[in-house]
Amino acid sequence: NAGVIQTPRHKVTGKGQEATLWCEPISGHSAVFWYRQTIVQGLEFLTYFRNQAPIDDSGMPKERFSAQMPNQSHSTLKIQSTQPQDSAVYLCASSAGTLSGNTLYFGEGSRLIVV
Amino acid sequence: GDSVTQTEGLVTLTEGLPVMLNCTYQSTYSPFLFWYVQHLNEAPKLLLKSFTDNKRPEHQGFHATLHKSSSSFHLQKSSAQLSDSALYYCALSDSVGDNSKLIWGLGTSLVVNP
């Protein structure tokens, strides 16, 4: 059973360019989450979907960040006009449900470097 | 609001010594508590989660006890191994209704030296 798959694993982009990150959740999982991980801030919640519907995007920086889940097998996180402060590891996770206590299964992350 | 505090950013110890990583929390309701572990260049993965019936979860020699009186869920192991070197996150999930947005601590890096 494959885990959560994230691509690309590494991406270097120039300031002002766009970056798109992909996530394939575990088959059958109904919830998909995006997190940003940095040494200073730790794990920061960005957004999550349940059954493909956006539920909570309270962690998303406004204007430049967007996330979509066009079908149950993948989600994308898009960052427009990237800035150096966007450099981080972006983690996707999925879970079988959204009841409290459900385990999150993480992908290995996409390391974004903005130069 | 809900919060999780991990007081140590870095814990360094020698192989064979006991491990204790601190986690305290604030929550309006009775939460679930989790420990996730992330080895270098790997995905975070669940290590332990609290039970509702006061059982003590254990995995890979690690255990943690949820103490509601002190709002704590410290992670412990009797004897550290080199392979335990990793980043450990404590997280909280509110027990009320549908709440999947875990509240995370800042993480504790554990370095085990020979």
Short mmCIF file of C-alpha atoms in Angstrom, two decimals:
data_model
loop_
_atom_site.label_atom_id
_atom_site.label_comp_id
_atom_site.label_asym_id
_atom_site.label_seq_id
_atom_site.Cartn_x
_atom_site.Cartn_y
_atom_site.Cartn_z
CA ASN A 1 0.00 0.00 0.00
CA ALA A 2 1.72 3.16 -1.18
CA GLY A 3 1.81 6.02 1.25
CA VAL A 4 1.16 9.65 0.50
CA ILE A 5 3.13 10.65 -2.57
CA GLN A 6 4.40 14.17 -3.07
CA THR A 7 6.09 15.62 -6.12
CA PRO A 8 8.48 17.20 -6.72
CA ARG A 9 10.67 16.30 -3.78
CA HIS A 10 12.81 19.35 -4.38
CA LYS A 11 12.14 22.55 -6.27
CA VAL A 12 14.28 25.63 -6.71
CA THR A 13 12.50 28.63 -8.13
CA GLY A 14 13.39 32.23 -8.72
CA LYS A 15 11.75 35.01 -6.78
CA GLY A 16 8.50 36.02 -8.41
CA GLN A 17 7.94 32.75 -10.21
CA GLU A 18 5.17 30.28 -9.63
CA ALA A 19 5.52 26.93 -7.87
CA THR A 20 3.04 24.07 -7.97
CA LEU A 21 3.29 21.13 -5.63
CA TRP A 22 1.37 17.88 -6.02
CA CYS A 23 0.05 15.38 -3.56
CA GLU A 24 -1.48 11.96 -4.06
CA PRO A 25 -3.21 10.82 -0.86
CA ILE A 26 -3.59 7.26 0.29
CA SER A 27 -6.34 5.59 -1.67
CA GLY A 28 -9.62 5.66 0.21
CA HIS A 29 -8.65 8.46 2.55
CA SER A 30 -11.24 11.18 2.67
CA ALA A 31 -9.22 13.99 4.20
CA VAL A 32 -6.18 15.75 2.78
CA PHE A 33 -4.09 18.31 4.61
CA TRP A 34 -1.31 20.69 3.65
CA TYR A 35 1.31 21.85 6.12
CA ARG A 36 4.39 24.02 5.89
CA GLN A 37 7.44 23.05 7.91
CA THR A 38 10.31 25.34 8.85
CA ILE A 39 12.90 25.17 11.59
CA VAL A 40 11.65 28.39 13.16
CA GLN A 41 7.88 27.79 12.98
CA GLY A 42 7.72 24.01 13.07
CA LEU A 43 4.60 22.56 11.44
CA GLU A 44 2.13 25.18 10.26
CA PHE A 45 -1.33 24.16 9.12
CA LEU A 46 -2.26 25.61 5.76
CA THR A 47 -5.50 24.03 4.56
CA TYR A 48 -7.52 20.86 4.37
CA PHE A 49 -10.09 19.11 2.22
CA ARG A 50 -12.71 16.56 3.12
CA ASN A 51 -14.14 14.47 0.30
CA GLN A 52 -12.48 16.93 -2.09
CA ALA A 53 -14.31 19.93 -0.63
CA PRO A 54 -12.24 22.71 0.92
CA ILE A 55 -13.08 22.85 4.63
CA ASP A 56 -10.57 25.14 6.30
CA ASP A 57 -7.97 27.34 4.67
CA SER A 58 -7.32 29.53 7.67
CA GLY A 59 -3.58 28.89 7.52
CA MET A 60 -3.12 29.89 3.93
CA PRO A 61 -1.31 33.17 3.30
CA LYS A 62 -3.77 35.29 1.37
CA GLU A 63 -3.45 36.26 -2.26
CA ARG A 64 -0.48 34.13 -3.33
CA PHE A 65 -1.33 30.66 -2.02
CA SER A 66 -4.10 28.46 -3.35
CA ALA A 67 -4.96 24.79 -3.07
CA GLN A 68 -7.25 22.58 -5.03
CA MET A 69 -8.42 19.00 -5.00
CA PRO A 70 -9.93 18.32 -8.42
CA ASN A 71 -10.39 14.60 -7.74
CA GLN A 72 -9.98 12.15 -4.91
CA SER A 73 -6.53 11.05 -6.06
CA HIS A 74 -4.66 14.31 -6.03
CA SER A 75 -4.37 17.76 -4.57
CA THR A 76 -2.22 20.71 -5.60
CA LEU A 77 -0.76 23.63 -3.71
CA LYS A 78 0.13 26.59 -5.87
CA ILE A 79 2.25 29.53 -4.80
CA GLN A 80 2.25 32.53 -7.08
CA SER A 81 4.96 35.17 -7.12
CA THR A 82 7.15 33.17 -4.77
CA GLN A 83 9.16 35.00 -2.17
CA PRO A 84 12.27 33.87 -0.24
CA GLN A 85 10.17 33.53 2.91
CA ASP A 86 8.14 30.84 1.15
CA SER A 87 11.17 28.56 1.30
CA ALA A 88 10.13 25.57 3.39
CA VAL A 89 9.20 21.93 3.26
CA TYR A 90 5.57 21.55 2.26
CA LEU A 91 3.98 18.44 3.68
CA CYS A 92 0.82 16.76 2.53
CA ALA A 93 -1.03 14.34 4.76
CA SER A 94 -4.15 12.26 4.47
CA SER A 95 -6.40 10.51 6.93
CA ALA A 96 -9.21 8.02 6.72
CA GLY A 97 -11.62 10.41 8.36
CA THR A 98 -11.83 13.66 10.19
CA LEU A 99 -13.05 12.53 13.58
CA SER A 100 -10.84 13.52 16.44
CA GLY A 101 -8.23 10.90 17.04
CA ASN A 102 -7.71 9.97 13.41
CA THR A 103 -4.10 9.37 12.42
CA LEU A 104 -2.50 11.58 9.81
CA TYR A 105 -0.26 9.92 7.25
CA PHE A 106 2.33 12.27 5.84
CA GLY A 107 4.21 12.33 2.61
CA GLU A 108 7.94 12.96 2.57
CA GLY A 109 7.38 16.56 1.58
CA SER A 110 8.36 18.94 -1.17
CA ARG A 111 11.33 21.14 -0.32
CA LEU A 112 10.86 24.52 -1.94
CA ILE A 113 13.78 26.92 -2.19
CA VAL A 114 13.15 30.41 -3.52
CA VAL A 115 16.27 32.24 -4.62
CA GLY B 1 -7.51 28.69 22.56
CA ASP B 2 -5.95 25.25 22.48
CA SER B 3 -2.17 25.02 22.57
CA VAL B 4 0.68 22.54 22.92
CA THR B 5 4.00 23.35 24.55
CA GLN B 6 7.21 21.42 24.11
CA THR B 7 9.71 23.13 26.33
CA GLU B 8 12.88 21.63 24.89
CA GLY B 9 13.97 22.42 21.39
CA LEU B 10 16.93 20.09 21.60
CA VAL B 11 17.67 17.15 23.85
CA THR B 12 21.06 15.48 23.65
CA LEU B 13 21.89 12.34 25.55
CA THR B 14 24.01 9.23 25.53
CA GLU B 15 22.86 5.87 24.26
CA GLY B 16 21.39 3.75 27.02
CA LEU B 17 20.16 6.63 29.15
CA PRO B 18 16.45 7.24 29.72
CA VAL B 19 14.53 9.62 27.53
CA MET B 20 11.84 12.05 28.57
CA LEU B 21 10.45 14.65 26.20
CA ASN B 22 8.02 17.10 27.73
CA CYS B 23 4.60 17.96 26.36
CA THR B 24 1.97 20.05 28.10
CA TYR B 25 -1.23 21.34 26.65
CA GLN B 26 -4.18 23.65 27.11
CA SER B 27 -7.57 22.56 25.88
CA THR B 28 -11.14 23.50 26.60
CA TYR B 29 -12.33 19.92 26.23
CA SER B 30 -10.87 16.45 26.73
CA PRO B 31 -8.43 16.12 23.86
CA PHE B 32 -6.62 13.33 22.13
CA LEU B 33 -2.86 13.70 22.36
CA PHE B 34 -0.37 12.39 19.84
CA TRP B 35 3.35 11.98 19.43
CA TYR B 36 4.69 12.03 15.89
CA VAL B 37 8.30 11.24 15.01
CA GLN B 38 10.22 12.47 11.99
CA HIS B 39 13.57 11.00 11.09
CA LEU B 40 15.91 12.98 8.87
CA ASN B 41 14.56 13.35 5.32
CA GLU B 42 11.54 11.21 6.12
CA ALA B 43 7.86 11.86 6.61
CA PRO B 44 6.49 12.46 10.09
CA LYS B 45 4.70 9.38 11.32
CA LEU B 46 2.56 8.53 14.28
CA LEU B 47 4.43 7.15 17.26
CA LEU B 48 1.74 7.12 19.95
CA LYS B 49 -1.70 8.43 20.64
CA SER B 50 -3.64 8.67 23.86
CA PHE B 51 -6.53 6.40 24.66
CA THR B 52 -9.82 7.53 26.11
CA ASP B 53 -9.78 4.84 28.79
CA ASN B 54 -6.54 5.87 30.53
CA LYS B 55 -4.52 3.01 29.06
CA ARG B 56 -0.88 3.82 28.50
CA PRO B 57 0.05 3.65 24.82
CA GLU B 58 3.38 2.06 23.98
CA HIS B 59 5.31 1.64 20.75
CA GLN B 60 8.91 0.81 19.96
CA GLY B 61 9.82 1.08 23.61
CA PHE B 62 8.29 4.53 23.93
CA HIS B 63 5.35 5.25 26.18
CA ALA B 64 3.36 8.26 27.28
CA THR B 65 0.71 8.77 29.92
CA LEU B 66 -2.02 11.35 29.61
CA HIS B 67 -2.28 13.20 32.91
CA LYS B 68 -5.34 15.39 32.80
CA SER B 69 -4.59 16.87 36.21
CA SER B 70 -1.34 18.34 34.97
CA SER B 71 -2.33 18.59 31.29
CA SER B 72 0.69 16.61 30.24
CA PHE B 73 1.59 13.82 27.83
CA HIS B 74 5.32 13.37 28.27
CA LEU B 75 7.12 10.87 26.05
CA GLN B 76 9.39 8.41 27.80
CA LYS B 77 11.71 5.53 27.02
CA SER B 78 13.84 3.63 29.47
CA SER B 79 16.94 3.33 27.30
CA ALA B 80 17.75 5.50 24.30
CA GLN B 81 19.07 4.00 21.08
CA LEU B 82 21.06 5.70 18.36
CA SER B 83 18.14 5.15 15.98
CA ASP B 84 15.89 7.24 18.23
CA SER B 85 17.61 10.39 17.00
CA ALA B 86 14.82 12.31 15.31
CA LEU B 87 12.41 15.23 15.60
CA TYR B 88 9.47 14.57 17.89
CA TYR B 89 6.21 16.49 17.72
CA CYS B 90 3.46 16.49 20.30
CA ALA B 91 0.02 17.32 18.94
CA LEU B 92 -3.52 17.76 20.22
CA SER B 93 -6.88 17.03 18.69
CA ASP B 94 -10.01 18.41 20.26
CA SER B 95 -12.39 15.61 21.20
CA VAL B 96 -15.49 17.53 20.28
CA GLY B 97 -17.01 16.78 16.94
CA ASP B 98 -15.18 16.94 13.66
CA ASN B 99 -11.84 18.52 14.25
CA SER B 100 -8.95 17.41 12.18
CA LYS B 101 -6.81 20.47 12.49
CA LEU B 102 -4.26 19.20 14.95
CA ILE B 103 -2.58 21.71 17.22
CA TRP B 104 1.16 21.09 17.10
CA GLY B 105 4.02 21.80 19.43
CA LEU B 106 7.19 23.25 17.97
CA GLY B 107 8.97 19.91 18.16
CA THR B 108 11.91 18.53 20.10
CA SER B 109 15.02 17.33 18.35
CA LEU B 110 16.46 14.29 20.10
CA VAL B 111 20.11 13.51 19.46
CA VAL B 112 21.41 10.25 20.86
CA ASN B 113 25.19 9.92 20.95
CA PRO B 114 27.23 6.72 21.29
#
